[in-house]
Amino acid sequence: MPSKDFPLKCESTRDHWWFASPIDWVAANGHYELVRELLLLDGNHLIKFTSLRRIRRLETIWDDEEQFHDVANCCSQIAKQLLGECESKNGKNSLVRGGYGGWLLYTVASARDLECVRELLQRDPLIVLGVG
């Protein structure tokens, strides 16, 4: 379980200050219900949450510190729960069909969840190209 006091970190990128958004914070701490509520409140949070550019930036900040060692696992759990929730009765997944397959693959792979990686690739081999 990650630290309860997960600070917002800042990074200077030229003249702009960049920071972790609330959805980054709650996902990194594994709070699925809060992630879900934020997505219901504003769909734009999904764009922030799934941006590979933002994820890589967060990884460079959080990967260096021991207290954040569980972030990848927490985000992977959130991604798998969202994947399960978006599953339809006919086997189609609105999250994958909506173009978020590449994000799903990256997120579970960064947590070293090979079983889920295999499942995603068997479901749709083109997902490796970022094609949902």
GROMACS .gro file of N, CA and C in nm:
model
  396
    1MET      N    1   0.085  -0.118   0.000
    1MET     CA    2   0.000   0.000   0.000
    1MET      C    3   0.089   0.124   0.000
    2PRO      N    4   0.062   0.220  -0.086
    2PRO     CA    5   0.144   0.339  -0.094
    2PRO      C    6   0.127   0.430   0.028
    3SER      N    7   0.216   0.525   0.034
    3SER     CA    8   0.213   0.624   0.142
    3SER      C    9   0.082   0.702   0.139
    4LYS      N   10   0.028   0.732   0.257
    4LYS     CA   11  -0.097   0.809   0.264
    4LYS      C   12  -0.075   0.955   0.227
    5ASP      N   13   0.043   1.008   0.255
    5ASP     CA   14   0.069   1.147   0.217
    5ASP      C   15   0.154   1.148   0.090
    6PHE      N   16   0.086   1.142  -0.021
    6PHE     CA   17   0.147   1.140  -0.152
    6PHE      C   18   0.156   1.283  -0.202
    7PRO      N   19   0.271   1.345  -0.192
    7PRO     CA   20   0.279   1.487  -0.225
    7PRO      C   21   0.268   1.514  -0.375
    8LEU      N   22   0.217   1.630  -0.406
    8LEU     CA   23   0.221   1.675  -0.544
    8LEU      C   24   0.363   1.724  -0.570
    9LYS      N   25   0.422   1.674  -0.674
    9LYS     CA   26   0.559   1.712  -0.707
    9LYS      C   27   0.555   1.813  -0.821
   10CYS      N   28   0.648   1.904  -0.822
   10CYS     CA   29   0.658   2.002  -0.929
   10CYS      C   30   0.787   1.982  -1.006
   11GLU      N   31   0.783   2.014  -1.130
   11GLU     CA   32   0.899   2.002  -1.216
   11GLU      C   33   0.901   2.125  -1.306
   12SER      N   34   1.014   2.187  -1.321
   12SER     CA   35   1.023   2.304  -1.406
   12SER      C   36   1.050   2.261  -1.549
   13THR      N   37   0.963   2.299  -1.639
   13THR     CA   38   0.983   2.271  -1.781
   13THR      C   39   0.986   2.405  -1.852
   14ARG      N   40   1.105   2.453  -1.872
   14ARG     CA   41   1.131   2.586  -1.927
   14ARG      C   42   1.063   2.691  -1.840
   15ASP      N   43   0.968   2.765  -1.896
   15ASP     CA   44   0.904   2.870  -1.818
   15ASP      C   45   0.774   2.825  -1.751
   16HIS      N   46   0.738   2.700  -1.768
   16HIS     CA   47   0.611   2.651  -1.716
   16HIS      C   48   0.633   2.559  -1.596
   17TRP      N   49   0.543   2.568  -1.499
   17TRP     CA   50   0.545   2.473  -1.388
   17TRP      C   51   0.442   2.367  -1.416
   18TRP      N   52   0.481   2.245  -1.398
   18TRP     CA   53   0.395   2.131  -1.427
   18TRP      C   54   0.373   2.055  -1.297
   19PHE      N   55   0.253   2.003  -1.276
   19PHE     CA   56   0.226   1.932  -1.151
   19PHE      C   57   0.134   1.814  -1.176
   20ALA      N   58   0.132   1.723  -1.080
   20ALA     CA   59   0.043   1.608  -1.089
   20ALA      C   60  -0.100   1.654  -1.068
   21SER      N   61  -0.190   1.603  -1.150
   21SER     CA   62  -0.331   1.639  -1.137
   21SER      C   63  -0.396   1.551  -1.030
   22PRO      N   64  -0.515   1.588  -0.985
   22PRO     CA   65  -0.583   1.507  -0.883
   22PRO      C   66  -0.603   1.362  -0.927
   23ILE      N   67  -0.632   1.339  -1.054
   23ILE     CA   68  -0.654   1.200  -1.097
   23ILE      C   69  -0.523   1.121  -1.095
   24ASP      N   70  -0.410   1.188  -1.122
   24ASP     CA   71  -0.280   1.122  -1.110
   24ASP      C   72  -0.257   1.078  -0.966
   25TRP      N   73  -0.287   1.167  -0.875
   25TRP     CA   74  -0.266   1.142  -0.732
   25TRP      C   75  -0.350   1.025  -0.683
   26VAL      N   76  -0.481   1.026  -0.714
   26VAL     CA   77  -0.567   0.920  -0.661
   26VAL      C   78  -0.538   0.786  -0.728
   27ALA      N   79  -0.501   0.786  -0.856
   27ALA     CA   80  -0.466   0.660  -0.924
   27ALA      C   81  -0.336   0.604  -0.868
   28ALA      N   82  -0.239   0.691  -0.844
   28ALA     CA   83  -0.111   0.645  -0.790
   28ALA      C   84  -0.126   0.587  -0.650
   29ASN      N   85  -0.230   0.626  -0.581
   29ASN     CA   86  -0.257   0.572  -0.448
   29ASN      C   87  -0.355   0.455  -0.452
   30GLY      N   88  -0.404   0.420  -0.570
   30GLY     CA   89  -0.492   0.304  -0.584
   30GLY      C   90  -0.635   0.326  -0.542
   31HIS      N   91  -0.684   0.448  -0.546
   31HIS     CA   92  -0.821   0.480  -0.504
   31HIS      C   93  -0.915   0.474  -0.625
   32TYR      N   94  -0.959   0.355  -0.659
   32TYR     CA   95  -1.041   0.335  -0.779
   32TYR      C   96  -1.172   0.414  -0.774
   33GLU      N   97  -1.239   0.412  -0.662
   33GLU     CA   98  -1.368   0.482  -0.653
   33GLU      C   99  -1.351   0.632  -0.678
   34LEU      N  100  -1.244   0.690  -0.628
   34LEU     CA  101  -1.219   0.832  -0.653
   34LEU      C  102  -1.187   0.859  -0.800
   35VAL      N  103  -1.109   0.769  -0.860
   35VAL     CA  104  -1.080   0.782  -1.003
   35VAL      C  105  -1.210   0.781  -1.081
   36ARG      N  106  -1.296   0.687  -1.048
   36ARG     CA  107  -1.426   0.675  -1.116
   36ARG      C  108  -1.511   0.801  -1.099
   37GLU      N  109  -1.513   0.854  -0.978
   37GLU     CA  110  -1.591   0.976  -0.952
   37GLU      C  111  -1.535   1.095  -1.031
   38LEU      N  112  -1.403   1.107  -1.035
   38LEU     CA  113  -1.342   1.216  -1.111
   38LEU      C  114  -1.375   1.203  -1.260
   39LEU      N  115  -1.374   1.081  -1.311
   39LEU     CA  116  -1.408   1.060  -1.452
   39LEU      C  117  -1.555   1.092  -1.480
   40LEU      N  118  -1.641   1.062  -1.384
   40LEU     CA  119  -1.783   1.094  -1.400
   40LEU      C  120  -1.807   1.244  -1.393
   41LEU      N  121  -1.730   1.313  -1.309
   41LEU     CA  122  -1.745   1.458  -1.297
   41LEU      C  123  -1.699   1.532  -1.421
   42ASP      N  124  -1.588   1.485  -1.479
   42ASP     CA  125  -1.531   1.554  -1.595
   42ASP      C  126  -1.457   1.453  -1.681
   43GLY      N  127  -1.508   1.428  -1.799
   43GLY     CA  128  -1.446   1.332  -1.890
   43GLY      C  129  -1.306   1.370  -1.935
   44ASN      N  130  -1.271   1.498  -1.922
   44ASN     CA  131  -1.136   1.542  -1.959
   44ASN      C  132  -1.029   1.481  -1.870
   45HIS      N  133  -1.068   1.434  -1.753
   45HIS     CA  134  -0.971   1.368  -1.665
   45HIS      C  135  -0.915   1.242  -1.732
   46LEU      N  136  -0.996   1.176  -1.813
   46LEU     CA  137  -0.950   1.056  -1.883
   46LEU      C  138  -0.835   1.089  -1.977
   47ILE      N  139  -0.843   1.204  -2.041
   47ILE     CA  140  -0.737   1.246  -2.132
   47ILE      C  141  -0.608   1.270  -2.054
   48LYS      N  142  -0.617   1.337  -1.940
   48LYS     CA  143  -0.499   1.360  -1.857
   48LYS      C  144  -0.443   1.228  -1.805
   49PHE      N  145  -0.532   1.144  -1.754
   49PHE     CA  146  -0.492   1.019  -1.690
   49PHE      C  147  -0.425   0.923  -1.788
   50THR      N  148  -0.466   0.925  -1.914
   50THR     CA  149  -0.413   0.830  -2.012
   50THR      C  150  -0.306   0.888  -2.102
   51SER      N  151  -0.266   1.010  -2.081
   51SER     CA  152  -0.163   1.073  -2.163
   51SER      C  153  -0.027   1.009  -2.133
   52LEU      N  154   0.030   0.942  -2.232
   52LEU     CA  155   0.158   0.877  -2.211
   52LEU      C  156   0.268   0.979  -2.181
   53ARG      N  157   0.257   1.097  -2.238
   53ARG     CA  158   0.355   1.203  -2.209
   53ARG      C  159   0.352   1.240  -2.061
   54ARG      N  160   0.231   1.255  -2.006
   54ARG     CA  161   0.218   1.287  -1.863
   54ARG      C  162   0.267   1.171  -1.777
   55ILE      N  163   0.233   1.049  -1.818
   55ILE     CA  164   0.274   0.931  -1.742
   55ILE      C  165   0.426   0.923  -1.735
   56ARG      N  166   0.492   0.943  -1.849
   56ARG     CA  167   0.639   0.938  -1.850
   56ARG      C  168   0.699   1.047  -1.761
   57ARG      N  169   0.638   1.163  -1.763
   57ARG     CA  170   0.687   1.272  -1.679
   57ARG      C  171   0.671   1.237  -1.531
   58LEU      N  172   0.557   1.181  -1.495
   58LEU     CA  173   0.536   1.139  -1.356
   58LEU      C  174   0.633   1.029  -1.317
   59GLU      N  175   0.659   0.937  -1.409
   59GLU     CA  176   0.751   0.828  -1.378
   59GLU      C  177   0.891   0.880  -1.348
   60THR      N  178   0.935   0.982  -1.421
   60THR     CA  179   1.069   1.035  -1.394
   60THR      C  180   1.075   1.101  -1.257
   61ILE      N  181   0.963   1.154  -1.212
   61ILE     CA  182   0.961   1.218  -1.080
   61ILE      C  183   0.948   1.114  -0.970
   62TRP      N  184   0.855   1.020  -0.987
   62TRP     CA  185   0.821   0.927  -0.880
   62TRP      C  186   0.907   0.802  -0.874
   63ASP      N  187   0.970   0.764  -0.986
   63ASP     CA  188   1.047   0.640  -0.986
   63ASP      C  189   1.175   0.649  -0.906
   64ASP      N  190   1.224   0.769  -0.881
   64ASP     CA  191   1.351   0.784  -0.811
   64ASP      C  192   1.340   0.768  -0.660
   65GLU      N  193   1.221   0.776  -0.606
   65GLU     CA  194   1.205   0.774  -0.461
   65GLU      C  195   1.141   0.644  -0.415
   66GLU      N  196   1.198   0.585  -0.312
   66GLU     CA  197   1.152   0.456  -0.260
   66GLU      C  198   1.007   0.459  -0.214
   67GLN      N  199   0.962   0.569  -0.158
   67GLN     CA  200   0.826   0.574  -0.104
   67GLN      C  201   0.720   0.561  -0.214
   68PHE      N  202   0.759   0.577  -0.339
   68PHE     CA  203   0.665   0.568  -0.450
   68PHE      C  204   0.680   0.438  -0.528
   69HIS      N  205   0.737   0.336  -0.468
   69HIS     CA  206   0.766   0.212  -0.539
   69HIS      C  207   0.641   0.138  -0.587
   70ASP      N  208   0.527   0.166  -0.529
   70ASP     CA  209   0.405   0.092  -0.562
   70ASP      C  210   0.314   0.165  -0.661
   71VAL      N  211   0.357   0.277  -0.713
   71VAL     CA  212   0.273   0.358  -0.802
   71VAL      C  213   0.233   0.280  -0.927
   72ALA      N  214   0.328   0.212  -0.990
   72ALA     CA  215   0.297   0.138  -1.114
   72ALA      C  216   0.194   0.030  -1.087
   73ASN      N  217   0.207  -0.040  -0.975
   73ASN     CA  218   0.110  -0.145  -0.941
   73ASN      C  219  -0.028  -0.087  -0.916
   74CYS      N  220  -0.034   0.024  -0.845
   74CYS     CA  221  -0.164   0.088  -0.818
   74CYS      C  222  -0.231   0.134  -0.947
   75CYS      N  223  -0.154   0.198  -1.035
   75CYS     CA  224  -0.210   0.244  -1.162
   75CYS      C  225  -0.254   0.127  -1.249
   76SER      N  226  -0.178   0.017  -1.243
   76SER     CA  227  -0.216  -0.102  -1.318
   76SER      C  228  -0.347  -0.160  -1.267
   77GLN      N  229  -0.365  -0.163  -1.137
   77GLN     CA  230  -0.490  -0.213  -1.079
   77GLN      C  231  -0.608  -0.125  -1.122
   78ILE      N  232  -0.587   0.006  -1.122
   78ILE     CA  233  -0.692   0.099  -1.166
   78ILE      C  234  -0.726   0.071  -1.313
   79ALA      N  235  -0.623   0.056  -1.397
   79ALA     CA  236  -0.645   0.031  -1.539
   79ALA      C  237  -0.723  -0.098  -1.561
   80LYS      N  238  -0.688  -0.203  -1.487
   80LYS     CA  239  -0.758  -0.331  -1.503
   80LYS      C  240  -0.903  -0.321  -1.456
   81GLN      N  241  -0.927  -0.244  -1.351
   81GLN     CA  242  -1.065  -0.226  -1.305
   81GLN      C  243  -1.146  -0.148  -1.408
   82LEU      N  244  -1.087  -0.044  -1.466
   82LEU     CA  245  -1.156   0.031  -1.571
   82LEU      C  246  -1.182  -0.058  -1.693
   83LEU      N  247  -1.085  -0.141  -1.727
   83LEU     CA  248  -1.102  -0.233  -1.839
   83LEU      C  249  -1.220  -0.327  -1.814
   84GLY      N  250  -1.227  -0.383  -1.695
   84GLY     CA  251  -1.336  -0.472  -1.660
   84GLY      C  252  -1.471  -0.402  -1.660
   85GLU      N  253  -1.473  -0.280  -1.613
   85GLU     CA  254  -1.599  -0.205  -1.607
   85GLU      C  255  -1.649  -0.165  -1.746
   86CYS      N  256  -1.558  -0.151  -1.841
   86CYS     CA  257  -1.596  -0.109  -1.976
   86CYS      C  258  -1.626  -0.227  -2.068
   87GLU      N  259  -1.620  -0.348  -2.015
   87GLU     CA  260  -1.647  -0.468  -2.094
   87GLU      C  261  -1.797  -0.478  -2.124
   88SER      N  262  -1.831  -0.509  -2.248
   88SER     CA  263  -1.972  -0.525  -2.284
   88SER      C  264  -2.007  -0.674  -2.291
   89LYS      N  265  -2.133  -0.701  -2.302
   89LYS     CA  266  -2.180  -0.840  -2.305
   89LYS      C  267  -2.133  -0.915  -2.430
   90ASN      N  268  -2.110  -0.845  -2.539
   90ASN     CA  269  -2.070  -0.911  -2.664
   90ASN      C  270  -1.918  -0.923  -2.678
   91GLY      N  271  -1.843  -0.897  -2.572
   91GLY     CA  272  -1.699  -0.915  -2.575
   91GLY      C  273  -1.621  -0.794  -2.622
   92LYS      N  274  -1.689  -0.690  -2.662
   92LYS     CA  275  -1.621  -0.566  -2.704
   92LYS      C  276  -1.593  -0.482  -2.580
   93ASN      N  277  -1.488  -0.403  -2.587
   93ASN     CA  278  -1.454  -0.318  -2.475
   93ASN      C  279  -1.449  -0.173  -2.521
   94SER      N  280  -1.531  -0.089  -2.460
   94SER     CA  281  -1.539   0.051  -2.504
   94SER      C  282  -1.410   0.127  -2.476
   95LEU      N  283  -1.335   0.087  -2.375
   95LEU     CA  284  -1.208   0.154  -2.345
   95LEU      C  285  -1.106   0.125  -2.455
   96VAL      N  286  -1.097  -0.001  -2.496
   96VAL     CA  287  -1.004  -0.039  -2.603
   96VAL      C  288  -1.052   0.019  -2.736
   97ARG      N  289  -1.180   0.007  -2.764
   97ARG     CA  290  -1.234   0.059  -2.890
   97ARG      C  291  -1.226   0.211  -2.896
   98GLY      N  292  -1.222   0.277  -2.781
   98GLY     CA  293  -1.212   0.422  -2.777
   98GLY      C  294  -1.071   0.473  -2.799
   99GLY      N  295  -0.974   0.383  -2.818
   99GLY     CA  296  -0.837   0.425  -2.847
   99GLY      C  297  -0.744   0.426  -2.727
  100TYR      N  298  -0.787   0.367  -2.616
  100TYR     CA  299  -0.704   0.368  -2.496
  100TYR      C  300  -0.629   0.236  -2.475
  101GLY      N  301  -0.625   0.152  -2.578
  101GLY     CA  302  -0.556   0.024  -2.568
  101GLY      C  303  -0.406   0.039  -2.544
  102GLY      N  304  -0.345   0.134  -2.612
  102GLY     CA  305  -0.201   0.158  -2.593
  102GLY      C  306  -0.169   0.199  -2.451
  103TRP      N  307  -0.254   0.283  -2.393
  103TRP     CA  308  -0.235   0.324  -2.254
  103TRP      C  309  -0.250   0.204  -2.160
  104LEU      N  310  -0.352   0.121  -2.185
  104LEU     CA  311  -0.372   0.001  -2.102
  104LEU      C  312  -0.249  -0.088  -2.106
  105LEU      N  313  -0.199  -0.114  -2.227
  105LEU     CA  314  -0.083  -0.200  -2.243
  105LEU      C  315   0.039  -0.142  -2.172
  106TYR      N  316   0.064  -0.014  -2.190
  106TYR     CA  317   0.178   0.052  -2.127
  106TYR      C  318   0.167   0.046  -1.974
  107THR      N  319   0.048   0.070  -1.924
  107THR     CA  320   0.027   0.075  -1.779
  107THR      C  321   0.048  -0.060  -1.714
  108VAL      N  322  -0.010  -0.165  -1.771
  108VAL     CA  323   0.007  -0.298  -1.710
  108VAL      C  324   0.148  -0.350  -1.732
  109ALA      N  325   0.211  -0.315  -1.844
  109ALA     CA  326   0.349  -0.358  -1.868
  109ALA      C  327   0.445  -0.290  -1.771
  110SER      N  328   0.421  -0.164  -1.738
  110SER     CA  329   0.510  -0.094  -1.645
  110SER      C  330   0.502  -0.153  -1.504
  111ALA      N  331   0.390  -0.220  -1.474
  111ALA     CA  332   0.376  -0.289  -1.345
  111ALA      C  333   0.423  -0.434  -1.354
  112ARG      N  334   0.475  -0.472  -1.470
  112ARG     CA  335   0.525  -0.609  -1.494
  112ARG      C  336   0.415  -0.715  -1.479
  113ASP      N  337   0.295  -0.681  -1.521
  113ASP     CA  338   0.183  -0.774  -1.516
  113ASP      C  339   0.175  -0.846  -1.651
  114LEU      N  340   0.259  -0.947  -1.668
  114LEU     CA  341   0.270  -1.016  -1.797
  114LEU      C  342   0.143  -1.091  -1.835
  115GLU      N  343   0.070  -1.140  -1.737
  115GLU     CA  344  -0.055  -1.210  -1.765
  115GLU      C  345  -0.155  -1.116  -1.833
  116CYS      N  346  -0.167  -0.996  -1.782
  116CYS     CA  347  -0.259  -0.899  -1.841
  116CYS      C  348  -0.209  -0.852  -1.977
  117VAL      N  349  -0.077  -0.836  -1.992
  117VAL     CA  350  -0.019  -0.798  -2.121
  117VAL      C  351  -0.055  -0.903  -2.226
  118ARG      N  352  -0.036  -1.031  -2.192
  118ARG     CA  353  -0.070  -1.140  -2.285
  118ARG      C  354  -0.219  -1.138  -2.321
  119GLU      N  355  -0.302  -1.118  -2.219
  119GLU     CA  356  -0.447  -1.114  -2.243
  119GLU      C  357  -0.485  -1.001  -2.340
  120LEU      N  358  -0.426  -0.883  -2.319
  120LEU     CA  359  -0.455  -0.770  -2.407
  120LEU      C  360  -0.407  -0.797  -2.550
  121LEU      N  361  -0.288  -0.857  -2.563
  121LEU     CA  362  -0.234  -0.885  -2.696
  121LEU      C  363  -0.312  -0.995  -2.767
  122GLN      N  364  -0.361  -1.094  -2.692
  122GLN     CA  365  -0.443  -1.198  -2.753
  122GLN      C  366  -0.577  -1.141  -2.799
  123ARG      N  367  -0.629  -1.051  -2.721
  123ARG     CA  368  -0.757  -0.989  -2.754
  123ARG      C  369  -0.746  -0.905  -2.881
  124ASP      N  370  -0.638  -0.828  -2.891
  124ASP     CA  371  -0.620  -0.741  -3.007
  124ASP      C  372  -0.470  -0.716  -3.029
  125PRO      N  373  -0.408  -0.791  -3.122
  125PRO     CA  374  -0.264  -0.777  -3.145
  125PRO      C  375  -0.221  -0.637  -3.190
  126LEU      N  376  -0.310  -0.562  -3.253
  126LEU     CA  377  -0.275  -0.428  -3.300
  126LEU      C  378  -0.263  -0.327  -3.186
  127ILE      N  379  -0.299  -0.370  -3.067
  127ILE     CA  380  -0.291  -0.281  -2.951
  127ILE      C  381  -0.147  -0.238  -2.925
  128VAL      N  382  -0.052  -0.323  -2.965
  128VAL     CA  383   0.090  -0.291  -2.945
  128VAL      C  384   0.132  -0.169  -3.026
  129LEU      N  385   0.058  -0.139  -3.131
  129LEU     CA  386   0.086  -0.021  -3.213
  129LEU      C  387   0.012   0.102  -3.163
  130GLY      N  388  -0.061   0.086  -3.053
  130GLY     CA  389  -0.139   0.196  -3.000
  130GLY      C  390  -0.274   0.208  -3.066
  131VAL      N  391  -0.307   0.111  -3.149
  131VAL     CA  392  -0.437   0.110  -3.216
  131VAL      C  393  -0.536   0.042  -3.124
  132GLY      N  394  -0.643   0.114  -3.086
  132GLY     CA  395  -0.739   0.057  -2.994
  132GLY      C  396  -0.841  -0.020  -3.064
   0.00000   0.00000   0.00000
